[in-house]
């Protein structure tokens, strides 16, 4: 299992409340919902898929 990087994200309370309600509606954790929203935005904008990102950094050098 790959390790995920963590970072601090500051959000206005209103946005945080809306994200929490949305995540509850979809039975996800708040962190999972934020990750879902970011992945979906990347997919729509850039054609991102999990398969398009190589997990082993050494594979990128070959």
XYZ file of N, CA and C in Angstrom, residues 36-50:
45
model
N -11.895 12.556 -3.255
C -12.791 12.251 -4.376
C -13.010 13.488 -5.251
N -13.276 14.622 -4.627
C -13.523 15.865 -5.369
C -12.285 16.262 -6.169
N -11.117 16.145 -5.568
C -9.880 16.499 -6.267
C -9.605 15.556 -7.435
N -9.790 14.261 -7.224
C -9.586 13.292 -8.316
C -10.562 13.539 -9.463
N -11.817 13.813 -9.116
C -12.831 14.058 -10.139
C -12.497 15.316 -10.942
N -12.045 16.360 -10.257
C -11.662 17.595 -10.955
C -10.471 17.349 -11.878
N -9.478 16.589 -11.422
C -8.326 16.259 -12.266
C -8.732 15.423 -13.471
N -9.610 14.460 -13.238
C -10.070 13.603 -14.331
C -10.779 14.433 -15.400
N -11.633 15.343 -14.973
C -12.375 16.178 -15.921
C -11.460 17.154 -16.649
N -10.496 17.700 -15.959
C -9.619 18.719 -16.537
C -8.480 18.126 -17.359
N -7.895 17.036 -16.884
C -6.659 16.532 -17.481
C -6.707 15.076 -17.921
N -7.820 14.419 -17.755
C -7.885 13.012 -18.122
C -7.148 12.113 -17.152
N -7.019 12.540 -15.907
C -6.314 11.786 -14.870
C -7.008 10.464 -14.577
N -6.226 9.409 -14.446
C -6.713 8.138 -13.913
C -5.651 7.617 -12.964
N -6.038 6.756 -12.060
C -5.047 6.174 -11.139
C -3.975 5.433 -11.915
